[in-house]
Coordinates of C-alpha atoms in Angstrom, one line a residue:
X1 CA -64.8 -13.6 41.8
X2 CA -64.2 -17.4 41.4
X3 CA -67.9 -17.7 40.6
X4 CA -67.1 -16.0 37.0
X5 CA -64.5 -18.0 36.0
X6 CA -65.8 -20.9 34.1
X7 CA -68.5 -18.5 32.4
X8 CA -65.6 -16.8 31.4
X9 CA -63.8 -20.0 30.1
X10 CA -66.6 -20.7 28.4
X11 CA -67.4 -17.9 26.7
X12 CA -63.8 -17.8 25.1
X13 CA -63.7 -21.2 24.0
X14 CA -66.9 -20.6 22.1
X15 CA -65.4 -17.5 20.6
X16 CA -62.1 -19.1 19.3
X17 CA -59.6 -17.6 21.7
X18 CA -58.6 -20.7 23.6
X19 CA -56.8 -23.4 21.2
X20 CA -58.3 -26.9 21.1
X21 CA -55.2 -27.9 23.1
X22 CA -56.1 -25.5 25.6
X23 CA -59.7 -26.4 26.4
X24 CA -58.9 -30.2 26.5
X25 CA -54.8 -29.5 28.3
X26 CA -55.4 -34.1 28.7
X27 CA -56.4 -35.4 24.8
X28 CA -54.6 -37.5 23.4
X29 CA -51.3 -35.8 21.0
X30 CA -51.9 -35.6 18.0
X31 CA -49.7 -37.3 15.5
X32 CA -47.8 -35.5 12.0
X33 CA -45.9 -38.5 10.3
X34 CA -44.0 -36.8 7.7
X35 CA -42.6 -40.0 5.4
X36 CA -39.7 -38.9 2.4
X37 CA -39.2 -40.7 -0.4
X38 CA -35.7 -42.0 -1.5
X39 CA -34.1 -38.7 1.1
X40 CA -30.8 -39.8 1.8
X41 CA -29.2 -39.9 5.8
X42 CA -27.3 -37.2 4.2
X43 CA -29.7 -35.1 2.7
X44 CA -30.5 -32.2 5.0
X45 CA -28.2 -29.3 6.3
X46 CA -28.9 -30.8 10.0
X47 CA -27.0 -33.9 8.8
X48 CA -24.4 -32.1 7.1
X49 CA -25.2 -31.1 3.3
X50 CA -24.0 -28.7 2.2
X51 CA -25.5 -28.0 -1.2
X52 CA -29.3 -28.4 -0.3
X53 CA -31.1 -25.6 1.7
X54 CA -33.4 -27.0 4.4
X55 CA -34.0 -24.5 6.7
X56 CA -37.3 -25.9 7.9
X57 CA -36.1 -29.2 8.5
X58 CA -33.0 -28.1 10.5
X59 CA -35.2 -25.9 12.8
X60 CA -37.1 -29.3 13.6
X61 CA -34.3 -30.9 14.2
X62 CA -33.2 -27.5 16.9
X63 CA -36.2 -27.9 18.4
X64 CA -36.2 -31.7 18.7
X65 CA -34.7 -34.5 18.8
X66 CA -32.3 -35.9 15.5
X67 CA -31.2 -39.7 15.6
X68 CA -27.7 -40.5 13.3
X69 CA -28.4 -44.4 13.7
X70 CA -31.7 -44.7 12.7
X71 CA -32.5 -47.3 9.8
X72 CA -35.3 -48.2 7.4
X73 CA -36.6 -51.8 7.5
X74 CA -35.8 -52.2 4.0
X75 CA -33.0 -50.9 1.1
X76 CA -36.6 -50.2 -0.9
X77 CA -39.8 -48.5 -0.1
X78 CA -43.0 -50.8 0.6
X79 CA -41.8 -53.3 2.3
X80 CA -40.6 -50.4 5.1
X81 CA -43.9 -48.7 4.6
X82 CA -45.7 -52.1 5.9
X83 CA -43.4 -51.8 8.7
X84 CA -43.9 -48.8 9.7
X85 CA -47.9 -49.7 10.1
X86 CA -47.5 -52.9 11.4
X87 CA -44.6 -52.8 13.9
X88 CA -43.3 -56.3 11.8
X89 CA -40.1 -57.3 10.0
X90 CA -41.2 -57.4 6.2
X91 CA -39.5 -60.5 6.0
X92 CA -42.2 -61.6 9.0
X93 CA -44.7 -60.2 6.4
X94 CA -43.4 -62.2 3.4
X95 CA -43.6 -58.5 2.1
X96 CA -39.6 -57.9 1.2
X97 CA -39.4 -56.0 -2.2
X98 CA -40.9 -52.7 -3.8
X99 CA -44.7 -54.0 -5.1
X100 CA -43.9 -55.2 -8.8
X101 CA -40.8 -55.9 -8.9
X102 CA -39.5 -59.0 -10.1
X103 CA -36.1 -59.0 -11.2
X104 CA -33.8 -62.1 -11.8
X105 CA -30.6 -63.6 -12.0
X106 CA -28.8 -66.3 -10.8
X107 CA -31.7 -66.7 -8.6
X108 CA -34.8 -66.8 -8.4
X109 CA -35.9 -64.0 -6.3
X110 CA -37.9 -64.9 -3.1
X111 CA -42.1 -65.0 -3.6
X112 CA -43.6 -62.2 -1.8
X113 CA -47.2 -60.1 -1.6
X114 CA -48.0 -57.9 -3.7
X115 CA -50.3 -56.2 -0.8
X116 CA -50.6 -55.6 3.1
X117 CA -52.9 -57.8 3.9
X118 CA -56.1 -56.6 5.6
X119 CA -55.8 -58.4 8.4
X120 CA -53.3 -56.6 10.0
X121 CA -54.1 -54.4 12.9
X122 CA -52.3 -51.4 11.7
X123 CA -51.3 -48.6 13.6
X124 CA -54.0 -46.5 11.6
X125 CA -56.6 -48.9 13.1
X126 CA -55.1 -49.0 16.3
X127 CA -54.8 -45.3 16.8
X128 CA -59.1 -45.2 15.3
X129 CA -59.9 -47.1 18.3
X130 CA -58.2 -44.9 20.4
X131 CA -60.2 -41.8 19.0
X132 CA -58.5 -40.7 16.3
X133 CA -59.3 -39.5 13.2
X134 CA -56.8 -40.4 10.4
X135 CA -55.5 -39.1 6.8
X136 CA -53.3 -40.3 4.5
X137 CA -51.6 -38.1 1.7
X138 CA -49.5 -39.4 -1.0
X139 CA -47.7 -42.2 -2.1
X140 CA -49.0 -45.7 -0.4
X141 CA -47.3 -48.4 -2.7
X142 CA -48.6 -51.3 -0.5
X143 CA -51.8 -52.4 -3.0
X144 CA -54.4 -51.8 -5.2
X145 CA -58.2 -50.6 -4.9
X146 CA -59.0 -53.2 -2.3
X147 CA -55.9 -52.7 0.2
X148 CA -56.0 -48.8 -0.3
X149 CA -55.4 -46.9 3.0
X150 CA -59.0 -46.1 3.5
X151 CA -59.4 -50.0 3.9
X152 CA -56.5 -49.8 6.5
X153 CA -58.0 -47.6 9.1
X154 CA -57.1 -43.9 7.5
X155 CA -60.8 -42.0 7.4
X156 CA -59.3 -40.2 4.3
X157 CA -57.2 -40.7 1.4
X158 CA -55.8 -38.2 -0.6
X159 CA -53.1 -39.8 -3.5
X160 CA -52.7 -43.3 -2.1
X161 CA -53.0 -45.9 -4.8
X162 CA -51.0 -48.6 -6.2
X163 CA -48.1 -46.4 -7.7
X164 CA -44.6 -46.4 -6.8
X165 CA -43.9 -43.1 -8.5
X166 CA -46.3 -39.8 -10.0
X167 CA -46.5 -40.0 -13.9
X168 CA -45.6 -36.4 -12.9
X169 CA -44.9 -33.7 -10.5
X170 CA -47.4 -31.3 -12.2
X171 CA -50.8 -31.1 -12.8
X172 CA -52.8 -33.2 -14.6
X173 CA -50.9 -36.1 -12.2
X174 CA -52.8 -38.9 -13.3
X175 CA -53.1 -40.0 -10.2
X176 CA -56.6 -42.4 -9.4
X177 CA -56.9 -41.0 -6.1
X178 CA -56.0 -37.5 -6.8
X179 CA -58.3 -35.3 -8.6
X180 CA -56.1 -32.9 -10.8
X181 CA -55.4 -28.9 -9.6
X182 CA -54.7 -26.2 -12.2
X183 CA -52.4 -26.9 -14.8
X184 CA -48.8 -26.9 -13.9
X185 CA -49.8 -27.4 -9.8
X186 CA -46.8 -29.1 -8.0
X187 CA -47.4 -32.2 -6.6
X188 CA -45.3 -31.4 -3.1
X189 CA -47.3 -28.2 -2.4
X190 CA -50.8 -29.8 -3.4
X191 CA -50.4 -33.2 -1.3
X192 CA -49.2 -30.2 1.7
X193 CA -52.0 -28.2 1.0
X194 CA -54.2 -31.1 1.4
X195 CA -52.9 -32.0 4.3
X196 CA -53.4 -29.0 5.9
X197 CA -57.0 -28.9 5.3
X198 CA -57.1 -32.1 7.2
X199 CA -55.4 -30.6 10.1
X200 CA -57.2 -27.3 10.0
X201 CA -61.0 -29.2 9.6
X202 CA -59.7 -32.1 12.4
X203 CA -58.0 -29.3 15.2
X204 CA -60.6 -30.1 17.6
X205 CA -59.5 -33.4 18.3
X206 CA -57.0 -36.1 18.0
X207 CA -55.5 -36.7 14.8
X208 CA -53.3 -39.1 12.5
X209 CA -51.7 -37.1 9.5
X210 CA -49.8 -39.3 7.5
X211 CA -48.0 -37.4 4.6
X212 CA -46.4 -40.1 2.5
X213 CA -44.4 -37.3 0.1
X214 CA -44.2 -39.2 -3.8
X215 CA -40.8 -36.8 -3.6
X216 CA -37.9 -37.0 -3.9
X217 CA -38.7 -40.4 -6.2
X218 CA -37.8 -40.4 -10.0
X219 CA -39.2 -38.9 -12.6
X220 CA -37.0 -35.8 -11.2
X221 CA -38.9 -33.0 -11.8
X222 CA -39.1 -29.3 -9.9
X223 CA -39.6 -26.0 -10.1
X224 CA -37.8 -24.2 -12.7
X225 CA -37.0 -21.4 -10.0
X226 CA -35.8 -23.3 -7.5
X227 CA -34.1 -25.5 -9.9
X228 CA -32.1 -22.0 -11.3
X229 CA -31.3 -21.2 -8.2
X230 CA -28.9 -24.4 -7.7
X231 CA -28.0 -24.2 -11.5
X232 CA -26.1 -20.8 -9.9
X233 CA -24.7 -22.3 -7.2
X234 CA -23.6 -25.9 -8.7
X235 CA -21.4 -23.4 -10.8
X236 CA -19.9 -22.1 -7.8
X237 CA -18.8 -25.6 -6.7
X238 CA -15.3 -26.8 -7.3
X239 CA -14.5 -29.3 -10.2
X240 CA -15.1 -32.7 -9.3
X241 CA -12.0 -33.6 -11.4
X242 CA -13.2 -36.8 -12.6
X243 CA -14.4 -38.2 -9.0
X244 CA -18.1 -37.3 -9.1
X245 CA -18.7 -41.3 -9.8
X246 CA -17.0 -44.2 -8.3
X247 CA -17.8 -48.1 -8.7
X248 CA -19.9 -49.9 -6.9
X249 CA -19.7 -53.5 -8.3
X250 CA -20.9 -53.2 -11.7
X251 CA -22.6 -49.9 -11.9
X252 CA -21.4 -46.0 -10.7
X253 CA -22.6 -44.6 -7.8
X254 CA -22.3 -40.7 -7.1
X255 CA -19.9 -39.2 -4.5
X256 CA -20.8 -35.7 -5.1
X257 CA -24.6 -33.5 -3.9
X258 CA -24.5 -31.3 -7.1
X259 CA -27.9 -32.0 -8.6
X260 CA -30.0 -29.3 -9.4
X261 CA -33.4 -30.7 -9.7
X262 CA -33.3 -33.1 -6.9
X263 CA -31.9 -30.1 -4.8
X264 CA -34.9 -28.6 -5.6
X265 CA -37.1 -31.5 -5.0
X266 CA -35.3 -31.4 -1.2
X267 CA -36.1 -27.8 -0.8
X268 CA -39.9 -28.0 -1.9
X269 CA -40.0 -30.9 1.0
X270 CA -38.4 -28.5 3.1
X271 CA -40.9 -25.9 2.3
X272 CA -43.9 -28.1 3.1
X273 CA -42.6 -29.3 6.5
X274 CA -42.1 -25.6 7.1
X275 CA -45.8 -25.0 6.2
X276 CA -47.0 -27.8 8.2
X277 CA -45.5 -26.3 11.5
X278 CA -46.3 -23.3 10.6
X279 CA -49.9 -24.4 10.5
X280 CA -49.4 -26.0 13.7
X281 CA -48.2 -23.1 15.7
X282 CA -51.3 -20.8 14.6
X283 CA -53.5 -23.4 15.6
X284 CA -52.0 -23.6 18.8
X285 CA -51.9 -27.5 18.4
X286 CA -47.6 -27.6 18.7
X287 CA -47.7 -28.5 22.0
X288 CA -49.5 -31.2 21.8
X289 CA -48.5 -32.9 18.3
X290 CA -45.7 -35.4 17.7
X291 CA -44.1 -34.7 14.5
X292 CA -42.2 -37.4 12.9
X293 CA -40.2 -37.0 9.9
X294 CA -38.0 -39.6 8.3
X295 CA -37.5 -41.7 4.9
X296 CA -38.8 -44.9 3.3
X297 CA -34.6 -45.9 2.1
X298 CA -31.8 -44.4 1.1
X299 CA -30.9 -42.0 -1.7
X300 CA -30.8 -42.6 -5.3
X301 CA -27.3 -42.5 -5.7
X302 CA -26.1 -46.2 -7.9
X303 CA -28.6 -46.7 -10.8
X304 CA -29.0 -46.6 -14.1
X305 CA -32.3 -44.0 -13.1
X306 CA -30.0 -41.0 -12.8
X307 CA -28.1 -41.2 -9.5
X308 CA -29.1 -38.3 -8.6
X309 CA -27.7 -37.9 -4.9
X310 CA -24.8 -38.9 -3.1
X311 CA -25.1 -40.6 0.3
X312 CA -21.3 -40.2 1.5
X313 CA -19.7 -41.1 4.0
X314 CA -22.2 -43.8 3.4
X315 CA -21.3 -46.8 0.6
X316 CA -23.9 -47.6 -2.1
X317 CA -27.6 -46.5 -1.8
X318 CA -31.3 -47.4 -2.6
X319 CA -31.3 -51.0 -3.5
X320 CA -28.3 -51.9 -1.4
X321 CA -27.9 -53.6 2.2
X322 CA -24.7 -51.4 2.8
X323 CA -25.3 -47.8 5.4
X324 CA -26.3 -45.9 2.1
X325 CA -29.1 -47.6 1.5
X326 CA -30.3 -48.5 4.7
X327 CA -29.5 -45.4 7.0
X328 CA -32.4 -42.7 7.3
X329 CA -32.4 -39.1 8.3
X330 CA -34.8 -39.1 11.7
X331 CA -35.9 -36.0 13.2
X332 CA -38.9 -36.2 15.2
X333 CA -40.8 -33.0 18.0
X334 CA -42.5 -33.2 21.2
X335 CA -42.5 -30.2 23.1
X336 CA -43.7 -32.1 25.9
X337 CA -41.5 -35.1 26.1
X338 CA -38.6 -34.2 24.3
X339 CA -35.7 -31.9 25.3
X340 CA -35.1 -29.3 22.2
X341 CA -31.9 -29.7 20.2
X342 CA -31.2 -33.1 21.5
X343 CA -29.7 -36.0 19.2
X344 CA -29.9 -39.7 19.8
X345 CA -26.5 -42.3 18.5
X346 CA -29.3 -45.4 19.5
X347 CA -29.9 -47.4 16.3
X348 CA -33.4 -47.6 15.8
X349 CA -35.6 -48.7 12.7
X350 CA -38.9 -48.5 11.4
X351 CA -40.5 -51.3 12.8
X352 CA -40.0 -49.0 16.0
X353 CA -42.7 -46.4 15.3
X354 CA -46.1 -48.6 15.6
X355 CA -45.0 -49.5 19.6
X356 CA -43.9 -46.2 19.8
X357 CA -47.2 -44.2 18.9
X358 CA -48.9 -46.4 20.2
X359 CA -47.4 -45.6 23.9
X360 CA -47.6 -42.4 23.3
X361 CA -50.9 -41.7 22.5
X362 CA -51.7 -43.5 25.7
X363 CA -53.1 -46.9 24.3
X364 CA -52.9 -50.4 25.8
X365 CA -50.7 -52.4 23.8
X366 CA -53.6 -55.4 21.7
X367 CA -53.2 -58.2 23.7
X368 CA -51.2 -61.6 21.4
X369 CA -50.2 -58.8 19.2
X370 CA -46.7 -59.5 17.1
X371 CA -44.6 -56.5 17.1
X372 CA -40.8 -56.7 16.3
X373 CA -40.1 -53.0 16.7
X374 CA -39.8 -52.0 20.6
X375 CA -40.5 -48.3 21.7
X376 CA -38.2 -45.3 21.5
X377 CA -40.4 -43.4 24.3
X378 CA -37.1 -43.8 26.7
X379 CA -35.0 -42.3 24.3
X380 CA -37.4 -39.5 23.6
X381 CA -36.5 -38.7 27.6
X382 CA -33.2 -39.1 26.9
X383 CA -33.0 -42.1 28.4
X384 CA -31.1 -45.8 27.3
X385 CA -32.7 -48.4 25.5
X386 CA -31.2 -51.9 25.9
X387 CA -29.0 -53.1 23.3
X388 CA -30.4 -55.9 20.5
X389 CA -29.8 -57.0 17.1
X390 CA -31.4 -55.3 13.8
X391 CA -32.3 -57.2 10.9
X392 CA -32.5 -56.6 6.8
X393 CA -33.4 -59.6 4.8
X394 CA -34.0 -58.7 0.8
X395 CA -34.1 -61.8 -1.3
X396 CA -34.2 -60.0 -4.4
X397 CA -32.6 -58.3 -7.0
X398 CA -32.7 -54.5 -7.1
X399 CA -32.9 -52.0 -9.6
X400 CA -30.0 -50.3 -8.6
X401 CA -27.3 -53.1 -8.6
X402 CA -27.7 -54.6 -5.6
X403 CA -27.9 -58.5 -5.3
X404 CA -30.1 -60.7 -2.8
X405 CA -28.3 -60.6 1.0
X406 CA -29.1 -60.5 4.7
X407 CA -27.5 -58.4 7.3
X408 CA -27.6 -58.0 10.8
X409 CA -26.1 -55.2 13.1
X410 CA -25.2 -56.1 16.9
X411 CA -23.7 -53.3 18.4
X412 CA -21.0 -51.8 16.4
X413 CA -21.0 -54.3 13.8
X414 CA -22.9 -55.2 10.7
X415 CA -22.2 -58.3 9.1
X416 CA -23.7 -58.8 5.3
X417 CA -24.5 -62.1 3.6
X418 CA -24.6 -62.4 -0.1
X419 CA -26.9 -65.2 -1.4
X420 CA -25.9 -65.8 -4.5
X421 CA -22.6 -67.7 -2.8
X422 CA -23.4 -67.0 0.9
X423 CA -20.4 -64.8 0.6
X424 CA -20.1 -62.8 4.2
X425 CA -18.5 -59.1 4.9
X426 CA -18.2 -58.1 8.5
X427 CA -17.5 -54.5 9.4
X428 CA -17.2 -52.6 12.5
X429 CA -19.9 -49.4 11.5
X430 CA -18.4 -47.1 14.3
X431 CA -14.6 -47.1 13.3
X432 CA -15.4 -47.8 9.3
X433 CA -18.5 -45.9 8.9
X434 CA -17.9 -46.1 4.9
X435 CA -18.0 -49.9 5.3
X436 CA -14.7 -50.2 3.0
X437 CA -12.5 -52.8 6.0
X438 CA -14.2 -56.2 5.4
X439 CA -13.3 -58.0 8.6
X440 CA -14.6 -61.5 8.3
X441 CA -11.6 -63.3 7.4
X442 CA -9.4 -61.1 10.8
X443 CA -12.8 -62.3 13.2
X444 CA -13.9 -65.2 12.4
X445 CA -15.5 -65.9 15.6
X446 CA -17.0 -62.5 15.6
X447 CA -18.2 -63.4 12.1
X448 CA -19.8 -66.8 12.8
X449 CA -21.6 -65.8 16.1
X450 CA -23.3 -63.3 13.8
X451 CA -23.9 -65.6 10.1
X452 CA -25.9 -68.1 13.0
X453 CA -27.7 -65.8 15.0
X454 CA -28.9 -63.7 11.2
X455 CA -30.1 -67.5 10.3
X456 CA -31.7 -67.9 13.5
X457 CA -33.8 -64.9 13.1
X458 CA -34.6 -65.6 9.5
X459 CA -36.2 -69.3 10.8
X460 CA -37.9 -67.3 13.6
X461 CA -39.6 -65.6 11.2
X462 CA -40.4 -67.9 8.2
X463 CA -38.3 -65.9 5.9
X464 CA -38.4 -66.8 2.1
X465 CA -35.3 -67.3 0.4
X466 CA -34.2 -67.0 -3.0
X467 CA -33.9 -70.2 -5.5
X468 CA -31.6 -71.3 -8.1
X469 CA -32.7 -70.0 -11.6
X470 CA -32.3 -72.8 -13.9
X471 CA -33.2 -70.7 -16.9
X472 CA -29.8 -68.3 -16.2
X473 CA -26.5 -68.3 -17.9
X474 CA -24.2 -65.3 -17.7
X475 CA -23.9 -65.3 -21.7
X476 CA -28.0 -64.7 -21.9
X477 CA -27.4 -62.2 -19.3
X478 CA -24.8 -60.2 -20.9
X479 CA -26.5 -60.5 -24.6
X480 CA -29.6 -58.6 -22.8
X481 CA -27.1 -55.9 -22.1
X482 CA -27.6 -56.8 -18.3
X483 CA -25.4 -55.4 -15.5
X484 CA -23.5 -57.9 -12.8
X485 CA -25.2 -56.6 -9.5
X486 CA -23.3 -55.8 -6.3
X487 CA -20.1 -57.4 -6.7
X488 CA -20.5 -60.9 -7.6
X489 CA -19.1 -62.2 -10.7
X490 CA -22.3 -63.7 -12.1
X491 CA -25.4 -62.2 -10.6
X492 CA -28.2 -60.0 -11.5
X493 CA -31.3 -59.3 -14.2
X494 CA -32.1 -61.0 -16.7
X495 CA -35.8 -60.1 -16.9
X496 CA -38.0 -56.7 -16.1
X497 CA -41.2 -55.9 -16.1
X498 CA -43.2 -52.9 -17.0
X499 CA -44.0 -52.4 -12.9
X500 CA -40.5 -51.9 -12.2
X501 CA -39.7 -49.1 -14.6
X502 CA -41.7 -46.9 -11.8
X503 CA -39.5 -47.9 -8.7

C-alpha cells in the first residue's frame, strides 16, 4: 500500500487539493508587512479605543503577539520607512525628516537626503537573494523615479512614488504609479485588492508583500457610509465640555477619539487587514506567513492639518519626540513561532525588523553589514531580550509644532533634549506614562549619565545637527503669522515650501 502513496501525493498537488505550504511543509515563510500611516499607539480596540471599530485588527492581535513599547525610528514618516529597510538609525542615514520638508526657525534645520540611497542592501534585496519574490503597494515617500522601490529590490510596484500623501482617496488618484480604477474607487480597498493579486499569482512560493497604506494620512477623506455610521455614534458620546483640546506649547492638541472620517479611515484599514487574512487562510498559506502590522509615527493629533486623533494617555503626536509621537501600535502572527494572544512590554523599534526577517526567513546575516536594530525572534518565543538604549534624533522643525531635539530611553526613562537651548526633560515612562513629571532638575545624575551617553551615540553615528539661522528674528516670525513650536519661547517656522503642505 506504501507503493501508492506518492502517486497519490502527486496526483493531489497537481489537482489543487494540497496548499503550496503543504507540498513544500520546509520553504521559506512568507512575509505580509502591513505599514499604517499616521495610526496612533491608541488607535485600535486591542489598545484600548473605544470609538473606532477594528475587529480585524484585534483578532490579529488574539491570535498573535501585541507589543505596548514598541516605537517608530522617527516622530515622521520616511526617515522610519528607511529604517525599516535598512535596519539603520535615520540619523546613521543622514535621512532624519519627511522628504521635502524644510522648515525653519531659530535654526537652521540639519541637511539631509532627499532619497534612500541605492546602495543600500535593503531588506527587499536581501530577502530577493534568498528566493523571494517581492511587492510593494502604496505610499513609498523615500525618492523619486530613480530610487522607486522597483530599484530597491521589490519585483513590483503598485503606488510607490515620491508622494507623501494621495491628491485623493478616490478614483482618478493621480497617482504616477497607480493607474486609475472606476470613478469614485477607494484608495484603501484598491491598493488591498492589489495586493491580493500579488499574493494570489505568488502562493507557490516565497513571498515579500509590502502594503505601505497612504491611510490614515491627511487629506481625510472616507466612505460616506462608514463615515455616517460614526456621525451616529459621536452623537452618543458625552460632551466634551470644553476639554476636547488642550495646549501643547503653542498649538492644541486633541484629547478626545471623536472624529468621524478618520474613524472611518481606521475601519477601512481594518477591513483590508481582515481581507488579507482572509485571503491567507483560503490559500492555506497562514501557517506559514509572518504578518506584521505596525505604523510609520504617531497620530495626527497637534497640527494646524486638523488634529484629527487623540493619542492619550500619550503627550503630543506626529511631529513630536514625546510617547505620542513616537509610540506605535505593533501586532504581528506566526502560527509557528508565536504563542496566540500573547503581548510583549520589551521596547522595540523599527530599525528591529530588517535583522528580524532576515532570521526568520532563514538567511545568513551579509557579512560587514551595519545594522542598529537587533532581532525580536526571542521575544516572538516569549523569551527576553537584553536591555539597551533607543535613540530619536530629529534636527528639524515639524509641521505639527514640534522643535528640533534628541531623546534617548534606557530602561524606564526617557530623557529629551531640546536644541534650540539644549534644554533637557527627564521622565520616568513607566510611573509617568503621560510624560507630565520633568525630573531632570530631582536626578541630576540620572540626567547627565543619559545627556552624555545621547551625545555619544549621536558622534557614533555622524549625526547632523541643526545651525544657528542668522536670517531669524521672532518679530519676522510672528508678522508671518508663525506659531512658537514645542515650548520654547522663540522657536519654529519662518519659511514653507510647497512639498510640505503634503506631509
Amino acid at each position: 500500500m506504501r507503493f501508492w502513496i506518492v502517486p497519490a501525493l502527486a496526483i493531489l498537488a497537481i489537482t489543487g487539493r494540497l496548499s503550496a505550504a503543504e507540498q513544500a511543509p520546509h520553504r521559506r515563510p512568507n512575509i505580509v508587512f502591513i505599514l499604517t500611516d499616521d495610526l496612533g499607539w491608541c488607535d485600535l480596540g486591542c489598545y484600548g479605543s473605544t470609538f473606532y471599530e477594528t475587529p480585524h485588527l484585534d483578532r490579529l492581535a488574539a491570535e498573535g503577539m501585541r507589543f505596548t513599547e514598541a516605537y517608530a525610528a522617527c516622530n515622521v514618516c520616511s526617515p522610519t520607512r528607511a529604517s525599516i529597510l535598512t535596519g539603520k538609525y535615520p540619523a546613521r542615514l543622514h535621512l532624519t525628516n519627511f522628504i521635502g520638508g524644510d522648515r525653519r526657525g531659530k535654526l537652521n534645520p540639519a541637511a539631509y537626503l532627499h532619497h534612500l540611497p541605492l546602495e543600500e542592501f535593503t531588506l527587499a534585496k536581501a530577502l530577493k537573494e534568498g528566493g523571494y519574490t517581492n511587492g510593494f503597494f502604496g505610499k513609498w515617500h523615500l525618492g523619486g523615479k530613480p530610487f522607486y522601490p522597483q530599484h530597491q529590490g521589490f519585483d513590483v510596484n503598485v503606488g510607490g512614488c515620491e508622494y507623501g500623501s494621495p491628491p485623493t482617496y478616490f478614483s482618478p488618484y493621480r497617482i504616477p504609479t497607480l493607474p486609475d480604477g472606476p470613478k469614485g474607487e477607494y484608495l484603501t480597498d484598491r491598493l488591498t485588492d492589489e495586493a491580493i493579486n500579488f499574493v494570489e499569482k505568488n502562493k507557490d512560493k516565497p513571498f515579500f508583500l509590502y502594503l505601505c497604506h497612504y491611510a490614515v494620512h491627511i487629506p481625510q477623506q472616507a466612505k460616506a457610509s462608514i463615515v455616517a455610521k460614526y456621525r451616529a455614534k459621536a452623537k452618543q458620546l458625552p460632551p466634551s465640555a470644553g476639554h476636547e483640546f488642550l495646549p501643547e506649547g503653542e498649538v492644541q492638541t486633541r484629547q478626545i477619539q471623536n472624529n468621524p472620517v478618520y474613524a472611518a479611515m481606521v475601519e477601512s484599514v481594518d477591513q483590508s487587514v481582515g481581507r488579507i487574512l482572509q485571503t491567507l487562510d483560503d490559500l492555506r498559506l497562514r501557517d506559514n506567513t509572518i504578518v506584521v502590522f505596525n505604523s510609520d509615527n504617531g497620530g495626527l493629533s497637534s497640527s494646524t492639518e486638523g488634529a484629527p486623533t487623540s493619542n492619550v494617555p500619550l503627550r503630543a503626536g506626529k511631529g513630536w519626540n514625546y510617547e505620542g509621537g513616537l509610540r506605535e501600535p505593533l501586532i504581528v502572527r506566526w502560527p509557528a513561532t508565536i504563542k496566540p494572544g500573547s503581548t510583549c512590554a520589551t521596547a522595540v523599534i523599527s530599525n528591529d525588523y530588517y535583522p528580524t526577517l532576515i532570521e526568520a526567513a532563514g538567511l545568513p546575516p551579509r557579512p560587514r553589514q551595519t545594522l542598529d536594530g537587533v532581532s525580536l525572534l526571542s521575544l516572538w518565543k516569549g523569551g527576553a531580550l537584553a536591555e539597551r538604549p533607543l535613540f530619536w534624533h530629529y534636527p528639524h522643525y515639524s509641521n505639527q509644532g514640534g522643535g528640533p531635539s534628541g531623546a534617548i530611553r534606557v530602561g524606564d526613562f526617557k530623557l529629551i533634549e531640546w536644541f534650540e537651548t539644549m534644554h533637557i526633560e527627564l521622565y520616568n515612562i513607566e510611573d509617568d506614562l503621560g510624560e507630565h513629571r520633568d525630573l531632570s532638575k530631582s536626578m541630576p545624575a540620572k540626567t547627565a549619565a543619559l545627556r552624555d551617553q545621547l551625545h555619544a551615540w549621536r558622534k557614533s553615528v555622524d549625526a547632523t545637527m541643526p545651525t544657528p539661522n542668522p536670517d531669524y528674528t521672532p518679530l519676522k516670525a510672528r508678522r508671518l503669522g508663525i506659531l512658537d513650536g514645542g515650548h520654547l519661547p522663540t522657536s519654529y517656522v519662518v519659511t514653507q515650501t510647497a512639498d510640505e503642505a503634503d506631509d
